[in-house]
Coordinates of C-alpha atoms and ligand atoms in Angstrom, one line a residue:
X64 CA 0.0 0.0 0.0
X65 CA 1.5 3.4 -1.0
X66 CA 0.3 6.6 0.5
X67 CA -0.1 9.4 -2.1
X68 CA -1.2 13.0 -2.0
X69 CA -4.1 14.0 -4.2
X70 CA -5.4 17.5 -5.1
X71 CA -8.7 17.8 -7.0
X72 CA -8.0 21.3 -8.2
X73 CA -10.4 23.6 -9.9
X74 CA -12.8 23.8 -12.8
X75 CA -13.1 20.3 -14.4
X76 CA -10.4 19.1 -11.8
X77 CA -12.7 17.4 -9.3
X78 CA -14.7 15.5 -12.0
X79 CA -11.6 14.2 -13.9
X80 CA -9.9 13.3 -10.6
X81 CA -12.9 11.3 -9.3
X82 CA -13.0 9.5 -12.7
X83 CA -9.3 8.7 -12.6
X84 CA -9.3 7.5 -9.0
X85 CA -12.3 5.3 -9.7
X86 CA -10.6 3.7 -12.6
X87 CA -7.3 3.0 -10.9
X88 CA -8.9 1.8 -7.7
X89 CA -11.2 -0.6 -9.7
X90 CA -8.0 -1.9 -11.4
X91 CA -6.6 -2.7 -8.0
X92 CA -4.2 0.2 -7.3
X93 CA -2.7 -0.3 -3.8
X94 CA -2.9 3.3 -2.7
X95 CA -4.1 5.3 0.3
X96 CA -5.0 8.9 -0.3
X97 CA -4.3 12.1 1.6
X98 CA -6.3 14.9 0.0
X99 CA -5.1 18.5 0.1
X100 CA -6.7 21.7 -1.1
X101 CA -4.7 23.7 -3.7
X102 CA -5.6 26.4 -6.2
X103 CA -8.3 29.0 -6.6
X104 CA -9.9 28.8 -3.2
X105 CA -6.5 28.9 -1.4
X106 CA -5.4 31.8 -3.6
X107 CA -8.6 33.8 -3.0
X108 CA -8.3 33.2 0.7
X109 CA -5.2 35.3 0.6
X110 CA -2.4 32.8 0.1
X111 CA -0.5 34.0 -2.9
X112 CA 1.2 30.7 -3.5
X113 CA -2.1 28.7 -3.8
X114 CA -1.1 26.1 -1.2
X115 CA -1.1 26.1 2.6
X116 CA 2.1 25.3 4.6
X117 CA 0.6 22.1 6.1
X118 CA -0.1 20.8 2.6
X119 CA 3.6 21.0 1.8
X120 CA 4.3 18.7 4.8
X121 CA 1.9 16.1 3.4
X122 CA 3.3 16.3 -0.1
X123 CA 6.9 15.9 1.2
X124 CA 6.0 13.0 3.5
X125 CA 4.2 11.0 0.8
X126 CA 6.6 12.0 -2.0
X127 CA 4.1 11.1 -4.7
X128 CA 1.6 13.8 -5.7
X129 CA -1.3 13.4 -8.2
X130 CA -2.6 16.8 -9.1
X131 CA -5.7 17.9 -11.0
X132 CA -5.4 21.2 -13.0
X133 CA -6.0 24.4 -11.0
X134 CA -7.1 27.9 -11.9
X135 CA -4.6 30.7 -11.3
X136 CA -6.6 33.8 -10.7
X137 CA -6.0 36.6 -13.2
X138 CA -4.1 39.6 -12.0
X139 CA -0.8 40.2 -10.3
X140 CA 0.6 38.8 -7.2
X141 CA -0.5 35.1 -7.6
X142 CA 2.4 32.7 -8.1
X143 CA 2.0 29.7 -10.4
X144 CA 1.6 26.7 -8.1
X145 CA 3.0 24.4 -10.8
X146 CA 6.3 26.4 -11.1
X147 CA 6.6 26.7 -7.3
X148 CA 6.0 22.9 -6.8
X149 CA 8.5 22.0 -9.4
X150 CA 11.2 24.2 -8.0
X151 CA 10.6 23.6 -4.3
X152 CA 10.6 19.8 -4.7
X153 CA 13.4 19.8 -7.3
X154 CA 11.3 18.1 -9.9
X155 CA 13.9 18.5 -12.6
X156 CA 12.4 16.3 -15.3
X157 CA 9.1 16.8 -17.1
X158 CA 8.1 13.8 -19.1
X159 CA 5.3 13.9 -21.7
X160 CA 4.6 11.0 -23.9
X161 CA 2.7 12.1 -27.0
X162 CA 1.3 9.3 -29.0
X163 CA -1.3 9.3 -31.8
X164 CA -4.3 7.0 -31.5
X165 CA -5.0 6.7 -35.3
X166 CA -7.5 5.9 -36.7
X167 CA -9.6 6.4 -33.6
X168 CA -8.6 10.0 -32.8
X169 CA -8.1 12.4 -35.7
X170 CA -4.5 13.3 -36.3
X171 CA -2.4 14.3 -39.2
X172 CA 0.4 12.1 -37.9
X173 CA -0.9 8.5 -37.6
X174 CA 2.5 7.0 -36.6
X175 CA 3.5 9.5 -34.0
X176 CA 5.0 8.2 -30.7
X177 CA 7.3 10.8 -29.2
X178 CA 8.3 11.4 -25.6
X179 CA 9.3 15.0 -24.7
X180 CA 11.7 15.3 -21.8
X181 CA 11.9 18.9 -20.7
X182 CA 14.3 20.4 -18.2
X183 CA 12.0 21.8 -15.5
X184 CA 14.0 24.1 -13.2
X185 CA 16.4 26.4 -15.0
X186 CA 16.9 28.3 -18.2
X187 CA 14.9 31.6 -18.5
X188 CA 12.4 30.1 -15.9
X189 CA 14.8 30.9 -13.1
X190 CA 12.7 34.1 -13.3
X191 CA 15.5 36.5 -12.6
X192 CA 14.5 39.7 -14.4
X193 CA 15.4 43.3 -14.1
X194 CA 14.8 46.6 -15.6
X195 CA 18.0 48.5 -15.8
X196 CA 17.4 51.5 -18.1
X197 CA 14.4 53.4 -19.4
X198 CA 14.4 51.3 -22.5
X199 CA 15.7 47.9 -21.6
X200 CA 14.7 44.9 -19.4
X201 CA 16.5 41.6 -19.1
X202 CA 15.9 38.0 -18.1
X203 CA 18.8 35.8 -17.1
X204 CA 19.1 32.5 -18.8
X205 CA 20.8 30.1 -16.4
X206 CA 22.0 26.7 -17.6
X207 CA 24.0 24.6 -15.2
X208 CA 26.1 21.5 -15.7
X209 CA 24.4 19.5 -12.9
X210 CA 21.0 20.6 -14.4
X211 CA 22.0 19.6 -17.9
X212 CA 23.7 16.3 -16.8
X213 CA 20.6 15.2 -14.8
X214 CA 18.0 15.8 -17.4
X215 CA 20.1 14.4 -20.3
X216 CA 21.0 11.3 -18.3
X217 CA 17.3 11.0 -17.4
X218 CA 16.4 11.0 -21.1
X219 CA 18.9 8.3 -22.0
X220 CA 17.9 6.2 -19.0
X221 CA 14.3 6.6 -20.0
X222 CA 15.1 5.5 -23.5
X223 CA 17.0 2.5 -22.2
X224 CA 14.2 1.4 -19.9
X225 CA 11.4 1.7 -22.4
X226 CA 13.3 0.2 -25.3
X227 CA 13.4 3.4 -27.3
X228 CA 16.0 3.7 -30.0
X229 CA 16.9 7.4 -30.3
X230 CA 17.4 10.5 -28.2
X231 CA 17.3 13.9 -29.9
X232 CA 18.5 17.1 -28.4
X233 CA 17.3 20.6 -29.5
X234 CA 19.2 23.8 -28.7
X235 CA 20.1 27.1 -30.3
X236 CA 23.8 26.9 -29.6
X237 CA 24.8 28.5 -32.9
X238 CA 23.6 31.8 -31.2
X239 CA 23.8 31.0 -27.4
X240 CA 27.2 29.4 -27.4
X241 CA 27.6 29.5 -23.6
X242 CA 24.2 28.5 -22.3
X243 CA 22.8 26.2 -25.1
X244 CA 26.4 25.4 -25.9
X245 CA 26.8 23.8 -22.5
X246 CA 23.5 21.8 -22.8
X247 CA 24.7 20.5 -26.2
X248 CA 28.2 19.7 -25.0
X249 CA 26.8 17.7 -22.0
X250 CA 24.4 15.9 -24.4
X251 CA 27.4 14.8 -26.5
X252 CA 29.3 13.7 -23.4
X253 CA 26.5 11.6 -22.0
X254 CA 25.4 10.2 -25.3
X255 CA 28.8 8.4 -25.4
X256 CA 27.8 6.4 -22.3
X257 CA 24.9 4.9 -24.2
X258 CA 26.3 3.6 -27.5
X259 CA 23.3 1.3 -28.0
X260 CA 21.0 4.4 -28.3
X261 CA 21.2 6.6 -31.4
X262 CA 21.6 10.3 -30.6
X263 CA 21.3 13.4 -32.7
X264 CA 21.2 17.2 -32.2
X265 CA 19.1 19.7 -34.1
X266 CA 19.0 23.5 -34.0
X267 CA 15.7 24.1 -32.3
X268 CA 14.1 26.1 -35.1
X269 CA 14.5 23.6 -37.9
X270 CA 14.2 20.7 -35.4
X271 CA 10.8 22.0 -34.3
X272 CA 9.6 22.5 -37.9
X273 CA 10.6 18.9 -38.5
X274 CA 8.9 17.7 -35.3
X275 CA 5.7 19.4 -36.3
X276 CA 5.9 18.1 -39.9
X277 CA 7.3 14.5 -39.4
X278 CA 7.0 13.6 -35.8
X279 CA 7.4 9.9 -36.6
X280 CA 11.1 10.7 -37.3
X281 CA 11.5 11.3 -33.5
X282 CA 11.5 9.1 -30.5
X283 CA 12.7 10.7 -27.2
X284 CA 13.4 14.4 -27.4
X285 CA 15.3 16.2 -24.6
X286 CA 15.2 20.0 -24.3
X287 CA 16.0 23.0 -22.1
X288 CA 13.1 24.4 -20.2
X289 CA 11.7 27.1 -22.6
X290 CA 11.9 25.1 -25.8
X291 CA 10.5 22.1 -23.9
X292 CA 7.5 24.1 -22.6
X293 CA 6.6 25.2 -26.1
X294 CA 7.3 22.0 -28.0
X295 CA 5.6 19.6 -25.5
X296 CA 2.3 21.4 -26.1
X297 CA 2.9 21.3 -29.9
X298 CA 3.7 17.6 -29.7
X299 CA 0.6 16.8 -27.6
X300 CA -1.6 18.8 -29.9
X301 CA -0.5 17.3 -33.2
X302 CA -0.7 13.8 -31.7
X303 CA -4.4 14.4 -31.3
X304 CA -5.4 16.6 -28.5
X305 CA -3.9 18.3 -25.4
X306 CA -6.8 16.7 -23.6
X307 CA -5.3 13.2 -24.0
X308 CA -1.8 13.8 -22.6
X309 CA -0.4 13.4 -19.1
X310 CA 2.9 14.4 -17.7
X311 CA 5.2 13.4 -14.9
X312 CA 7.4 15.8 -13.0
X313 CA 10.2 13.8 -11.5
X314 CA 12.8 14.8 -8.8
X315 CA 15.4 12.8 -6.8
X316 CA 13.0 12.6 -3.9
X317 CA 9.5 13.5 -5.0
X318 CA 7.3 13.3 -8.1
X319 CA 4.2 15.0 -9.3
X320 CA 1.8 13.6 -11.9
X321 CA -0.8 15.6 -13.8
X322 CA -2.7 16.2 -17.0
X323 CA -1.1 18.8 -19.3
X324 CA -4.3 20.8 -19.9
X325 CA -5.8 23.4 -17.6
X326 CA -8.9 23.6 -15.6
X327 CA -11.2 24.4 -18.5
X328 CA -13.6 26.4 -16.3
X329 CA -16.2 26.7 -19.0
X330 CA -16.7 22.9 -19.1
X331 CA -16.7 22.5 -15.3
X332 CA -19.6 20.7 -13.5
X333 CA -21.2 19.4 -16.6
X334 CA -19.9 15.9 -16.8
X335 CA -18.3 16.8 -20.1
X336 CA -14.5 16.7 -19.6
X337 CA -12.2 14.0 -20.8
X338 CA -10.4 12.4 -17.9
X339 CA -7.8 10.8 -20.2
X340 CA -5.0 13.4 -19.6
X341 CA -5.1 12.9 -15.8
X342 CA -5.5 9.2 -16.2
X343 CA -2.3 9.1 -18.3
X344 CA -0.6 11.0 -15.5
X345 CA -1.9 8.5 -12.9
X346 CA -0.7 5.6 -15.1
X347 CA 2.8 7.1 -15.0
X348 CA 2.4 7.4 -11.3
X349 CA 1.6 3.7 -10.9
X350 CA 4.7 2.8 -12.9
X351 CA 6.7 5.1 -10.7
X352 CA 5.5 3.5 -7.5
X353 CA 6.1 0.0 -8.9
X354 CA 2.5 -1.0 -9.5
X355 CA 3.3 -1.8 -13.1
X356 CA 0.7 -4.5 -13.6
X357 CA -2.1 -2.2 -12.5
X358 CA -0.7 0.6 -14.8
X359 CA -0.6 -1.8 -17.7
X360 CA -4.1 -3.1 -17.1
X361 CA -5.5 0.5 -17.0
X362 CA -3.6 1.6 -20.1
X363 CA -4.8 -1.3 -22.1
X364 CA -8.4 -0.9 -21.0
X365 CA -8.2 2.8 -21.8
X366 CA -6.8 2.0 -25.3
X367 CA -9.6 -0.5 -25.8
X368 CA -12.2 2.1 -24.8
X369 CA -10.8 4.6 -27.3
X370 CA -10.6 1.9 -29.9
X371 CA -14.3 1.0 -29.3
X372 CA -15.2 4.5 -30.2
X373 CA -16.4 5.5 -26.7
X374 CA -15.4 9.2 -26.8
X375 CA -15.9 12.4 -24.8
X376 CA -17.0 15.5 -26.8
X377 CA -13.5 16.8 -27.4
X378 CA -12.4 13.8 -29.5
X379 CA -15.8 12.8 -30.8
X380 CA -16.0 12.6 -34.6
X381 CA -19.0 11.5 -36.6
X382 CA -18.1 8.4 -38.6
X383 CA -15.2 7.4 -36.4
X384 CA -16.7 7.6 -32.9
X385 CA -19.5 5.2 -31.8
X386 CA -20.8 6.8 -28.6
X387 CA -20.5 10.3 -27.2
X388 CA -20.2 10.0 -23.4
X389 CA -19.6 12.2 -20.4
X390 CA -16.8 12.0 -17.9
X391 CA -18.4 9.4 -15.6
X392 CA -19.6 7.1 -18.4
X393 CA -16.2 7.2 -19.9
X394 CA -14.7 6.1 -16.6
X395 CA -17.2 3.3 -16.4
X396 CA -16.4 2.2 -19.9
X397 CA -12.7 1.9 -19.0
X398 CA -13.6 0.0 -15.9
X399 CA -15.7 -2.5 -17.9
X400 CA -12.7 -3.2 -20.1
X401 CA -10.2 -3.8 -17.3
X402 CA -8.4 -7.0 -18.3
X403 CA -9.0 -6.5 -22.0
X404 CA -6.4 -5.4 -24.6
X405 CA -6.8 -3.2 -27.7
X406 CA -6.8 -5.2 -31.0
X407 CA -5.7 -2.4 -33.4
X408 CA -3.8 0.0 -31.2
X409 CA -0.6 -1.4 -29.8
X410 CA -1.2 -2.9 -26.3
X411 CA 1.4 -1.8 -23.8
X412 CA 3.7 -3.9 -21.6
X413 CA 5.1 -2.1 -18.6
X414 CA 6.8 -5.1 -17.1
X415 CA 10.2 -3.3 -17.1
X416 CA 9.1 0.1 -16.0
X417 CA 10.0 1.6 -12.7
X418 CA 11.1 4.9 -11.1
X419 CA 14.5 5.6 -12.7
X420 CA 17.4 5.5 -10.3
X421 CA 20.0 7.9 -11.5
X422 CA 23.5 8.3 -10.0
X423 CA 24.0 11.5 -7.9
X424 CA 25.7 14.3 -9.7
X425 CA 29.5 14.4 -9.1
X426 CA 31.0 17.8 -9.1
X427 CA 34.1 18.0 -11.3
X428 CA 37.4 19.4 -10.1
X429 CA 37.4 23.2 -10.4
X430 CA 39.0 24.7 -13.5
X431 CA 41.7 27.3 -13.5
X432 CA 39.8 30.5 -13.6
X433 CA 41.4 33.8 -14.8
X434 CA 39.9 37.2 -14.9
X435 CA 40.5 38.7 -18.3
X436 CA 38.4 41.9 -18.1
X437 CA 35.0 43.3 -17.3
X438 CA 31.9 44.4 -19.1
X439 CA 30.5 47.5 -17.5
X440 CA 26.9 48.1 -18.5
X441 CA 26.0 51.8 -18.7
X442 CA 22.7 53.6 -18.9
X443 CA 23.4 56.5 -21.3
X444 CA 20.8 58.4 -23.3
X445 CA 23.1 59.7 -26.1
X446 CA 23.1 58.3 -29.6
X447 CA 26.7 58.5 -30.8
X448 CA 28.9 55.6 -29.5
X449 CA 32.0 57.6 -30.3
X450 CA 30.9 60.2 -27.8
X451 CA 30.3 57.5 -25.2
X452 CA 33.8 56.1 -25.9
X453 CA 35.3 59.5 -25.2
X454 CA 33.5 59.7 -21.9
X455 CA 34.6 56.2 -20.9
X456 CA 38.2 56.7 -21.8
X457 CA 38.4 59.1 -18.9
X458 CA 38.0 56.2 -16.5
X459 CA 40.6 53.9 -18.1
X460 CA 43.4 52.7 -15.9
X461 CA 47.1 52.5 -16.9
X462 CA 46.7 48.9 -17.9
X463 CA 42.9 48.4 -18.3
X464 CA 41.5 50.0 -21.5
X465 CA 38.1 50.3 -23.2
X466 CA 38.2 47.6 -25.9
X467 CA 34.6 47.6 -27.3
X468 CA 31.1 48.9 -26.8
X469 CA 28.0 47.0 -27.9
X470 CA 24.4 47.8 -27.9
X471 CA 22.0 44.9 -27.6
X472 CA 25.0 42.7 -28.4
X473 CA 26.0 44.4 -31.6
X474 CA 29.4 46.1 -31.8
X475 CA 29.0 49.9 -32.2
X476 CA 32.5 51.0 -31.2
X477 CA 35.2 50.9 -32.5
X478 CA 34.1 51.0 -36.2
X479 CA 30.4 50.7 -35.7
X480 CA 27.8 51.3 -38.5
X481 CA 25.7 54.5 -38.4
X482 CA 22.8 52.4 -39.4
X483 CA 22.8 50.3 -36.2
X484 CA 19.9 51.2 -34.0
X485 CA 20.9 52.0 -30.4
X486 CA 19.0 51.9 -27.1
X487 CA 20.1 53.5 -23.8
X488 CA 21.7 50.2 -22.6
X489 CA 25.4 49.9 -23.5
X490 CA 27.9 47.1 -22.7
X491 CA 31.3 48.6 -22.3
X492 CA 34.2 46.1 -22.3
X493 CA 37.4 46.8 -20.5
X494 CA 40.5 44.6 -20.8
X495 CA 44.2 44.6 -20.1
X496 CA 45.9 46.4 -23.0
X497 CA 48.4 43.4 -23.4
X498 CA 45.8 40.7 -22.9
X499 CA 47.0 39.9 -19.4
X500 CA 44.7 39.2 -16.4
X501 CA 43.2 42.0 -14.4
X502 CA 42.2 42.2 -10.7
X503 CA 39.0 42.8 -8.8
X504 CA 40.6 45.9 -7.5
X505 CA 40.9 47.1 -11.1
X506 CA 37.2 46.7 -11.5
X507 CA 36.5 48.6 -8.3
X508 CA 38.8 51.4 -9.5
X509 CA 37.0 51.6 -12.8
X510 CA 33.6 51.8 -11.1
X511 CA 34.8 54.4 -8.7
X512 CA 36.1 56.5 -11.5
X513 CA 32.8 56.0 -13.4
X514 CA 31.0 57.3 -10.3
X515 CA 33.2 60.4 -10.1
X516 CA 32.5 61.1 -13.8
X517 CA 28.7 60.7 -13.5
X518 CA 28.6 57.6 -15.6
X519 CA 25.4 55.6 -14.7
X520 CA 26.8 52.1 -14.3
X521 CA 23.9 49.5 -14.0
X522 CA 25.8 46.3 -13.7
X523 CA 29.1 44.5 -14.3
X524 CA 29.9 41.0 -15.7
X525 CA 33.4 39.6 -15.1
X526 CA 35.1 38.2 -18.2
X527 CA 36.7 34.8 -17.4
X528 CA 38.7 32.1 -19.0
X529 CA 38.3 28.6 -17.6
X530 CA 41.3 26.4 -18.2
X531 CA 42.5 28.9 -20.7
X532 CA 39.2 28.9 -22.7
X533 CA 37.5 32.3 -23.0
X534 CA 34.1 31.9 -21.5
X535 CA 32.1 35.0 -22.7
X536 CA 30.5 36.1 -25.9
X537 CA 32.2 38.4 -28.4
X538 CA 30.4 41.4 -29.7
X539 CA 28.3 40.6 -32.8
X540 CA 30.4 41.8 -35.7
X541 CA 33.6 41.6 -33.6
Ligands
NAD1440 P1 -7.4 24.7 -20.7 O1 -6.4 23.6 -21.0 O2 -8.1 24.7 -19.4 O3 -8.4 24.7 -21.9 C1 -8.1 24.8 -23.3 C2 -9.2 24.2 -24.1 O4 -9.2 22.8 -24.0 C3 -10.6 24.6 -23.7 O5 -11.4 24.8 -24.9 C4 -11.1 23.5 -22.9 O6 -12.5 23.3 -22.9 C5 -10.4 22.3 -23.6 N1 -10.1 21.2 -22.6 C6 -9.0 21.2 -21.7 N2 -9.0 20.1 -21.0 C7 -10.1 19.4 -21.5 C8 -10.6 18.1 -21.1 N3 -10.0 17.3 -20.1 N4 -11.6 17.6 -21.7 C9 -12.2 18.4 -22.6 N5 -11.8 19.6 -23.0 C10 -10.7 20.1 -22.4 O7 -6.5 26.0 -20.9 P2 -7.0 27.5 -20.6 O8 -8.4 27.8 -20.9 O9 -5.9 28.4 -21.2 O10 -6.8 27.7 -19.0 C11 -7.8 27.6 -18.0 C12 -7.2 27.7 -16.6 O11 -6.4 26.6 -16.4 C13 -6.4 28.9 -16.4 O12 -6.7 29.4 -15.1 C14 -5.0 28.4 -16.3 O13 -4.1 29.1 -15.5 C15 -5.2 27.0 -15.8 N6 -4.1 26.0 -16.2 C16 -3.7 25.1 -15.3 C17 -2.8 24.2 -15.5 C18 -2.4 23.2 -14.5 O14 -2.9 23.3 -13.4 N7 -1.5 22.3 -14.7 C19 -2.3 24.1 -16.8 C20 -2.7 25.0 -17.8 C21 -3.6 25.9 -17.5

């Protein structure tokens, strides 16, 4: 018997959760349930995180959380409970299988069977944003080696466990050489440990186009957070419907399982919603807690129900579907078919599934880190970069000189183009005149001189080399 935490959520949440629990309990799931309240009611009661402190204790004790969709109230101040849960519990892997159910659910891609594995904690979703000048705001994109190693290893281990043949990685490392470059590099390193699994990398733009056009060419796809967020919805939609997909959020200690769709408030309370997305989440949960036989029984009965044309309104099509049913009737139809297998759709076998056990991240020996210069970001409302260069030359030190100015990454001094549009946000690079290292004291001296000269410095970034390799971007056009 495994104790799990359940939240019925908002909108259609309670109906689809009741249907899901009824099905898995009828199949013999050995679970005990602690129910907690999350979402709209909690938000509106004045708790901006949408969850009470005591509920965290229950989630952390049980470690396995089945969550129905919730409504995040409109307006500022309310934090997304999903994002908070993923981060607090370290749920670094988001796993979304997207499989077409041709010819029973309409899809342009009859042979699609893709699993999207999205990094869930870092990238632009670290949520570190600042406004620094009148005209410019920034969001920090953080990619870490441990974060990348964990998610990429998870993708290969997943492929190995489920007998999948290929893992594809998407990044934009032709532009983001440091951040996406690290993700790609780690992918190449880890791929070598799995010679039996094919691996490939695509630049995310053309890769996405190919995924949307010929998804059957993909198997497991591993992506940094933002690309994964976008593409997992695209993949679910083109497989048939976002209403059919579930997702698992996996961490080293805890895991959360859910449908990928929202709380569909307009459909609430009418016995209309399709419980399949949440049921798919619950099936992944059963595999995770080692009740594979139950998971397999439920999945095969669900496939048989779909195959028998018993469909909720969202997937109902005249000529293909046989019977339009509500949430409850759909659940009953799945229960009637427990023990049966689909005849046309591929029956599943979850004998080998289990929660993946990954080795702990091992920190590498630190590299030799050298300070080669500093980028001082300046808020300046002028328009001529040559004029700014003259001002900045006043703060140069004997050894540390202004070497470049960029505006939104494009080099505008020396030898910029008059045509280049400039904002009020300037990156001013200072380096040793002979290419030697500089000191932190040099940076402090530069900043102190800037202050005396009324230069509005908004931030600095140190320019490092790690083991002799320059680890910062050049100016575009440099
Ligand atoms: P939604 O997914 O709730 O609905 C999008 C469309 O899909 C609607 O037309 C809806 O009727 C339909 N739909 C969704 N699930 C369905 C189901 N199971 N059966 C039949 N039809 C279904 O997205 P939305 O309208 O953008 O968001 C509504 C609310 O859900 C918002 O408050 C949003 O913040 C929240 N939301 C929550 C989660 C979550 O808790 N994981 C995820 C996404 C959105």
